[in-house]
Short mmCIF file of C-alpha atoms in Angstrom, two decimals:
data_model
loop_
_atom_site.label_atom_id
_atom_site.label_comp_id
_atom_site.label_asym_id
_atom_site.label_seq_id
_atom_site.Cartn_x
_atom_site.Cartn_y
_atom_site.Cartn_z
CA UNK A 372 -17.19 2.21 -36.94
CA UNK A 373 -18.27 1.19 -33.28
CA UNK A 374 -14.81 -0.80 -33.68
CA UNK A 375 -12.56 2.32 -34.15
CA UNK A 376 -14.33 4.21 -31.61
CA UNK A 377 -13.85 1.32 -29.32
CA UNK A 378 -10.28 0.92 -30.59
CA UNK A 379 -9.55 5.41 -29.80
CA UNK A 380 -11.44 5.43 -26.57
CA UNK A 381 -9.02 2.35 -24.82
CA UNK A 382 -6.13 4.28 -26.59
CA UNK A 383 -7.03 7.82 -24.96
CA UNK A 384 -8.32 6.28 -21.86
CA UNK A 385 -4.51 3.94 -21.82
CA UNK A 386 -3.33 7.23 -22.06
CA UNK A 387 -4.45 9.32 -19.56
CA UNK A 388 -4.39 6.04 -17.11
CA UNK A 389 -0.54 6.11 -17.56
CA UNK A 390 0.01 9.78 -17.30
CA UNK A 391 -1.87 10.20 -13.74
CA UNK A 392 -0.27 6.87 -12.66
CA UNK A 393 3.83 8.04 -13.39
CA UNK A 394 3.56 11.18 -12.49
CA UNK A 395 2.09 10.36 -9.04
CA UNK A 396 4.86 8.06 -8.15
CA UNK A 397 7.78 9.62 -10.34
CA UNK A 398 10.05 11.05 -7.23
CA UNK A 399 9.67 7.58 -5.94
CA UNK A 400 10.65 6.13 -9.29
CA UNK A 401 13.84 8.28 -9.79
CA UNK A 402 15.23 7.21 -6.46
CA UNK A 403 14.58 3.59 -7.32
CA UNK A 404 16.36 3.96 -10.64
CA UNK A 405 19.36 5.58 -8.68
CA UNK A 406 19.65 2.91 -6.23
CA UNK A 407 19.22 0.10 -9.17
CA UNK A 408 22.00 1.52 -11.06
CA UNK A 409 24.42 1.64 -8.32
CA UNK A 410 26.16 -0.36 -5.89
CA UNK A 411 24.91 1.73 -2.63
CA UNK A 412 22.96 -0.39 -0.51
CA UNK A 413 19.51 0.36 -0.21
CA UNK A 414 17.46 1.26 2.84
CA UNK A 415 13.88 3.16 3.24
CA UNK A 416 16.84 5.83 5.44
CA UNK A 417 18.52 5.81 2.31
CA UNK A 418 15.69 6.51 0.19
CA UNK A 419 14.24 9.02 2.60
CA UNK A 420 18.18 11.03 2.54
CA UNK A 421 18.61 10.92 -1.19
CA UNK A 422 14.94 12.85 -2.07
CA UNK A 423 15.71 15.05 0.93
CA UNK A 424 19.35 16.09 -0.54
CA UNK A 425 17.96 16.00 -3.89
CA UNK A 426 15.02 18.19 -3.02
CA UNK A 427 17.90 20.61 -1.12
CA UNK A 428 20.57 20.44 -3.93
CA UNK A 429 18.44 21.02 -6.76
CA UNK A 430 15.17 21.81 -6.15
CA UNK A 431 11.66 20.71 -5.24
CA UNK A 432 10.64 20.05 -9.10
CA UNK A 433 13.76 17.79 -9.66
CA UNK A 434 12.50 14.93 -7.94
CA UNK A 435 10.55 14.89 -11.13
CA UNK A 436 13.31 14.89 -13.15
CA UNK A 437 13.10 12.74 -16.35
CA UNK A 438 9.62 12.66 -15.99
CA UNK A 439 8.74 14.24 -19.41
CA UNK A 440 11.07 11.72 -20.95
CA UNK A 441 8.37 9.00 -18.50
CA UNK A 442 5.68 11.15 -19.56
CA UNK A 443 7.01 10.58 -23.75
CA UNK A 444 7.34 6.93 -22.93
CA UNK A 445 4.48 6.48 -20.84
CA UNK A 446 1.52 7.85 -22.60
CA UNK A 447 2.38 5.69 -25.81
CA UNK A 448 2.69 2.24 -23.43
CA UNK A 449 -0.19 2.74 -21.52
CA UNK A 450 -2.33 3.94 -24.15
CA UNK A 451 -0.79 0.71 -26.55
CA UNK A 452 -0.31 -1.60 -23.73
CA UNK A 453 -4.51 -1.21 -22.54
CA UNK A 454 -6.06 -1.25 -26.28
CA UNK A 455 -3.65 -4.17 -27.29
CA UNK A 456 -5.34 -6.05 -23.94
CA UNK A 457 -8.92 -4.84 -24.52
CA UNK A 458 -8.21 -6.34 -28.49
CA UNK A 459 -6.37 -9.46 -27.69
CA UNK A 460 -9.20 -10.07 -25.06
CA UNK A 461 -11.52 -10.11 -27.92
CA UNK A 462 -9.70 -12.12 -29.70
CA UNK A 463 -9.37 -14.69 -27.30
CA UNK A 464 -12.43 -14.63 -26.52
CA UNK A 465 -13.69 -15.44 -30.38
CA UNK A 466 -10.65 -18.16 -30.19
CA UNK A 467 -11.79 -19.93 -27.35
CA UNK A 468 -15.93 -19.36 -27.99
CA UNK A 469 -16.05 -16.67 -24.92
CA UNK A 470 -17.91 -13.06 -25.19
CA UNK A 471 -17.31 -10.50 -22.87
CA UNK A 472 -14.57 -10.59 -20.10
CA UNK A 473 -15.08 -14.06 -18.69
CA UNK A 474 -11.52 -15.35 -19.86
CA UNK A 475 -10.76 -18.61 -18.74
CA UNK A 476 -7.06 -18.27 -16.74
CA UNK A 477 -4.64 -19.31 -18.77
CA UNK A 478 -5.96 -16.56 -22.16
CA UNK A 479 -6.41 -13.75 -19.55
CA UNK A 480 -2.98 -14.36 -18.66
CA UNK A 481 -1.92 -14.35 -22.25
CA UNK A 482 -3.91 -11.41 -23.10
CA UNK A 483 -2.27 -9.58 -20.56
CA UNK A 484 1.63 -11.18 -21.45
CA UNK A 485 1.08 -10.07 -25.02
CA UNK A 486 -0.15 -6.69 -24.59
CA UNK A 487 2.90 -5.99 -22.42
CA UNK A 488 5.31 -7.43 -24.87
CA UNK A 489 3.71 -5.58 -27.81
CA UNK A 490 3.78 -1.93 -26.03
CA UNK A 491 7.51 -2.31 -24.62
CA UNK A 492 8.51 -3.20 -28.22
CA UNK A 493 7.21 -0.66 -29.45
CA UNK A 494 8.59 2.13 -27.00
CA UNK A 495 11.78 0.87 -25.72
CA UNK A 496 14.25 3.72 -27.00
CA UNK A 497 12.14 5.79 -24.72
CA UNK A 498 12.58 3.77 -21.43
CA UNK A 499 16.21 3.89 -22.10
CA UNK A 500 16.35 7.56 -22.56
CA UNK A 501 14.10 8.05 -19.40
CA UNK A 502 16.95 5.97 -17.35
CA UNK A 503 19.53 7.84 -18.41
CA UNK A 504 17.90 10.88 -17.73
CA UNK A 505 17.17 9.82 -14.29
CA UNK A 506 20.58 8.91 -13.35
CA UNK A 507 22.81 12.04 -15.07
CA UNK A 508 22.85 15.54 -14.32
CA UNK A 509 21.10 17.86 -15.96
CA UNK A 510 24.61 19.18 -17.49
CA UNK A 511 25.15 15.88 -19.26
CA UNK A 512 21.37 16.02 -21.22
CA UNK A 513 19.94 19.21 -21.21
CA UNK A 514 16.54 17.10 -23.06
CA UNK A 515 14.93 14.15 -24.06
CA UNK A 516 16.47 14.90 -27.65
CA UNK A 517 19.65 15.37 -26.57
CA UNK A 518 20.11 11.87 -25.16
CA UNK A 519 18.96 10.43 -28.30
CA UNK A 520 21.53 12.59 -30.43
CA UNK A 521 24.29 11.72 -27.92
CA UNK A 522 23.86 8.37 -27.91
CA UNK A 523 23.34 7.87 -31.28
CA UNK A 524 26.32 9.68 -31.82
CA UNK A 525 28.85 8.06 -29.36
CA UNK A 526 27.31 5.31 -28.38
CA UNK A 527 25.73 3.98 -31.84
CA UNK A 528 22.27 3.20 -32.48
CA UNK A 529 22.17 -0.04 -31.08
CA UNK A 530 22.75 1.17 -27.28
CA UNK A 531 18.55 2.01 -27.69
CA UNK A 532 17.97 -1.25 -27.53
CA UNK A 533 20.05 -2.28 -25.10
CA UNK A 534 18.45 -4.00 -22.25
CA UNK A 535 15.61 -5.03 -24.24
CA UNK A 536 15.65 -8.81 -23.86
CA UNK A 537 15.42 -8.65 -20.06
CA UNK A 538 13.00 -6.29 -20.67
CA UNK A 539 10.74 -8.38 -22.54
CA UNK A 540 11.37 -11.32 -20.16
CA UNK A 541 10.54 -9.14 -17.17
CA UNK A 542 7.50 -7.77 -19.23
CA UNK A 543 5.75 -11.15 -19.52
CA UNK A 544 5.35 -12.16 -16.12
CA UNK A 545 4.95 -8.16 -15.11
CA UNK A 546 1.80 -7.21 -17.44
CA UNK A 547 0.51 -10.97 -17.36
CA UNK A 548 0.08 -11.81 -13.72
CA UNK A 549 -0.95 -7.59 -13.44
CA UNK A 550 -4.32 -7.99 -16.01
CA UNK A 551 -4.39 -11.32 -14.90
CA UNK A 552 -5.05 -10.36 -11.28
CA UNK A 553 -6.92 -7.39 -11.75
CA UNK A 554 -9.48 -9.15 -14.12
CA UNK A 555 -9.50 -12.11 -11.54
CA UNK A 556 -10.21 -9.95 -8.89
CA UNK A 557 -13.09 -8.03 -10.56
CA UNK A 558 -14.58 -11.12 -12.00
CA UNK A 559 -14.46 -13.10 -8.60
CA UNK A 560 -16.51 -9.52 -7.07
CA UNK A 561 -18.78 -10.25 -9.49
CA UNK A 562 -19.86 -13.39 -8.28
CA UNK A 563 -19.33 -13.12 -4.92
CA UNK A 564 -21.46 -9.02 -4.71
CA UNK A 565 -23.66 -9.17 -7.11
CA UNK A 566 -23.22 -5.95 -8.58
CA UNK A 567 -21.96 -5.55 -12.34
CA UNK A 568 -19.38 -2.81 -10.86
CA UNK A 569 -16.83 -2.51 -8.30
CA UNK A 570 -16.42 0.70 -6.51
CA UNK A 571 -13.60 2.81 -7.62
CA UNK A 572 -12.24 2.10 -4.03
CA UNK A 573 -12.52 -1.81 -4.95
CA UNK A 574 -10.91 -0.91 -8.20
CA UNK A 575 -7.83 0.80 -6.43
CA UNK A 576 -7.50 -1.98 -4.17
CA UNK A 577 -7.32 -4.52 -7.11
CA UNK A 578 -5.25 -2.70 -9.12
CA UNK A 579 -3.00 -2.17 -6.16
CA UNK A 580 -2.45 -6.46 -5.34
CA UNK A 581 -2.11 -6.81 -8.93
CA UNK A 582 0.65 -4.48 -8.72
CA UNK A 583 2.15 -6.02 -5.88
CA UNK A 584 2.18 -9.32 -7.18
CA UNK A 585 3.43 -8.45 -11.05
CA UNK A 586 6.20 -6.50 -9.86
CA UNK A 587 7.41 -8.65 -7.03
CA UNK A 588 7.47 -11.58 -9.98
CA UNK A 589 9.91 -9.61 -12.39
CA UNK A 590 11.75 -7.14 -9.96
CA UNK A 591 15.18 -9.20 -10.61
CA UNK A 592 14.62 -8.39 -14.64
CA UNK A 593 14.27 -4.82 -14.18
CA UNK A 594 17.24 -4.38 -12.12
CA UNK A 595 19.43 -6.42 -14.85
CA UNK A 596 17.35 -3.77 -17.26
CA UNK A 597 18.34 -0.41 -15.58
CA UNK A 598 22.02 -2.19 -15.06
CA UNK A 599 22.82 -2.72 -18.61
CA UNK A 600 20.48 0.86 -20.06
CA UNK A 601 22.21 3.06 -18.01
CA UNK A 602 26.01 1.50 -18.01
CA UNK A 603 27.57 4.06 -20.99
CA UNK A 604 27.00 6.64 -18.55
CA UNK A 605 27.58 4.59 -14.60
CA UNK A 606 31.44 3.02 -15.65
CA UNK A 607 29.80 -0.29 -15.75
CA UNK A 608 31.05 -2.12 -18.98
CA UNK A 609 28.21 -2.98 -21.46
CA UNK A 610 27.18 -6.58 -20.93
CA UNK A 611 24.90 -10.09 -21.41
CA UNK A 612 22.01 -10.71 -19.25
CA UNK A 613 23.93 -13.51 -17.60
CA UNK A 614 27.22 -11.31 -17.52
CA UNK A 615 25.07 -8.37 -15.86
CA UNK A 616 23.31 -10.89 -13.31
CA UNK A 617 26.67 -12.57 -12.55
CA UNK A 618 28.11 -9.26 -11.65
CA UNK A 619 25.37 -7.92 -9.57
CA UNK A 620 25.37 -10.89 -7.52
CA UNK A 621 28.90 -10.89 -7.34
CA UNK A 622 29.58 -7.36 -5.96
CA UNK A 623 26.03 -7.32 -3.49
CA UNK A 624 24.28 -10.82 -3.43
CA UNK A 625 21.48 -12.40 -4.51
CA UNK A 626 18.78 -10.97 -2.42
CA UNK A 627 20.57 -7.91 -1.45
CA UNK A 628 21.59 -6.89 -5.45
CA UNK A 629 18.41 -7.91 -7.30
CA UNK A 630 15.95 -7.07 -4.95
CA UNK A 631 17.21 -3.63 -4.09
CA UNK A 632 14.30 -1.42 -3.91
CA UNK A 633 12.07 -3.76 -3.75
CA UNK A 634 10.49 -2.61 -0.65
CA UNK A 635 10.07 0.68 -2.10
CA UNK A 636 8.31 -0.69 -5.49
CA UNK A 637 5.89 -2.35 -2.97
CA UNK A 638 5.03 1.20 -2.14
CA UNK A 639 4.69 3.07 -5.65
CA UNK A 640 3.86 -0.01 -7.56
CA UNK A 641 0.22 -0.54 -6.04
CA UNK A 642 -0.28 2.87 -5.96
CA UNK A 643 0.96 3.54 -9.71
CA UNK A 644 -0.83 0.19 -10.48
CA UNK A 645 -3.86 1.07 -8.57
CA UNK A 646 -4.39 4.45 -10.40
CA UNK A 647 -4.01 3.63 -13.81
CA UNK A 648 -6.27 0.59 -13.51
CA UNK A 649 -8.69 2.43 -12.18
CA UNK A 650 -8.84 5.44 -14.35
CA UNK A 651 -8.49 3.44 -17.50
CA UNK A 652 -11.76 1.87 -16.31
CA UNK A 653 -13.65 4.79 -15.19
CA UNK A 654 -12.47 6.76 -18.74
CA UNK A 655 -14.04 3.80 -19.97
CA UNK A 656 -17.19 3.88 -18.58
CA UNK A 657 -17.10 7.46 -18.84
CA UNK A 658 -16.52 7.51 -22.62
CA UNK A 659 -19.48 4.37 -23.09
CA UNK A 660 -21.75 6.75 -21.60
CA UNK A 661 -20.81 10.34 -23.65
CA UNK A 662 -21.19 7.90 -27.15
CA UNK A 663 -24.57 6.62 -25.92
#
């Protein structure tokens, strides 16, 4: 029994982790998508312009446009994506004759690889449907329905999935070098305080550099992601990985087309990161004590 329990209290506590984290960042996450999608060249002045002309044009609450489609896709992730890493933990841990959460490296990396892979193939449709949401006007999908419908019915089913390999691929490096860090980072506080807790300041902070460092390591992935999700609707033709990558580089450069918006991902990624880290742990805690 203490297993389920265990199992529903990292689900809920994934969950509500997620939730807080998106919704915190999601203006900042729209405008990302935008400039990822198209061939404008990005700039913080850029950025800045296009939520200030959004936030004119169509309101204050449309810079959090798409975010109940992020809020649909999110909550099952993070709530799959944390109880998948809190059971393949175990597991490695019984594999390789640990207890606890003193993972050697290379596991905790696993754990953390495979719990990403296992939540975005499980909710991919709903990333897809959140990009295209991001990047339309609200004439073209009046709801998070209504994209599936549409692109079932013009597009064929297949379009959900499209974009899922370099999702996967930018997936493994994101979520493992993320839980990796994180858990590093607590563990080496550990040692090095003394105390069996971080602060939930400490936590933000970890959760923050292991946000930095996950999404600096696949940003190239998710631009070839949002490229080839969101091309039925952006005139660019549906294509490969390699075929997308060539192109990007092609029309904007290496650095310039791959990395665009990078600078602005170091600013909502460690904060998104930071949060849901942090509140997954605290829920955590909170929930240990409310059973006891």
């Amino acid at each position: 029994m203490s297993d389920h329990r265990q199992v529903l209290s990292s689900l809920l506590s994934g969950a509500l982790a997620g939730a807080l984290a998106k919704t915190a960042v999601a203006p900042l996450d729209r405008t990302k998508i935008i400039f990822q999608v198209s061939s404008k060249r990005f700039s913080a002045k850029e950025a800045f312009r296009l939520l200030y002309f959004t936030y004119l044009n169509e309101g204050f609450l449309s810079l959090w446009r798409g975010n109940s489609a992020t809020m649909v896709r999110v909550v099952p992730y993070a709530a799959i994506q944390f109880s998948a890493h809190e059971e393949y933990k175990r597991i490695l841990g019984h594999y390789y004759g640990f207890r606890g959460e003193a993972l050697p490296p290379w596991p905790r990396l696993l754990a953390g690889a495979l719990a990403g892979t296992t939540a975005a193939s499980l909710t991919y449709p709903l990333d897809l449907v959140r990009a295209r949401m991001a990047v339309t006007p609200k004439e073209m999908y009046s709801n998070i329905f209504h994209v599936f419908i549409r692109i079932s019915r013009e597009e064929g089913l297949k379009t959900l999935y499209h974009g899922f390999t370099p999702t996967v691929l930018g997936v493994i490096p994101y979520a493992g070098l993320s839980f990796f860090t994180y858990e590093t980072l607590k563990s080496l506080h550990r040692e090095y305080s003394g105390r069996p807790q971080p602060y939930p300041f400490e936590r933000m902070i970890f959760g923050a550099c292991a946000g930095l460092i996950g999404q600096s390591a696949s940003y190239p992935l998710d631009v070839v992601r949002r490229r080839m999700q969101t091309a039925g609707v952006t005139g660019h033709p549906h294509a490969s990985i390699a075929r997308t990558l060539r192109a990007i580089v092609r029309e904007e450069g290496a650095v310039r087309g791959l990395y665009k918006g990078l600078s602005m991902n170091w600013l909502k990624g460690p904060i998104a990161v930071g949060i849901s880290f942090t509140t997954f742990d605290l829920m955590q805690i909170l929930l240990r004590h409310l059973q006891s």
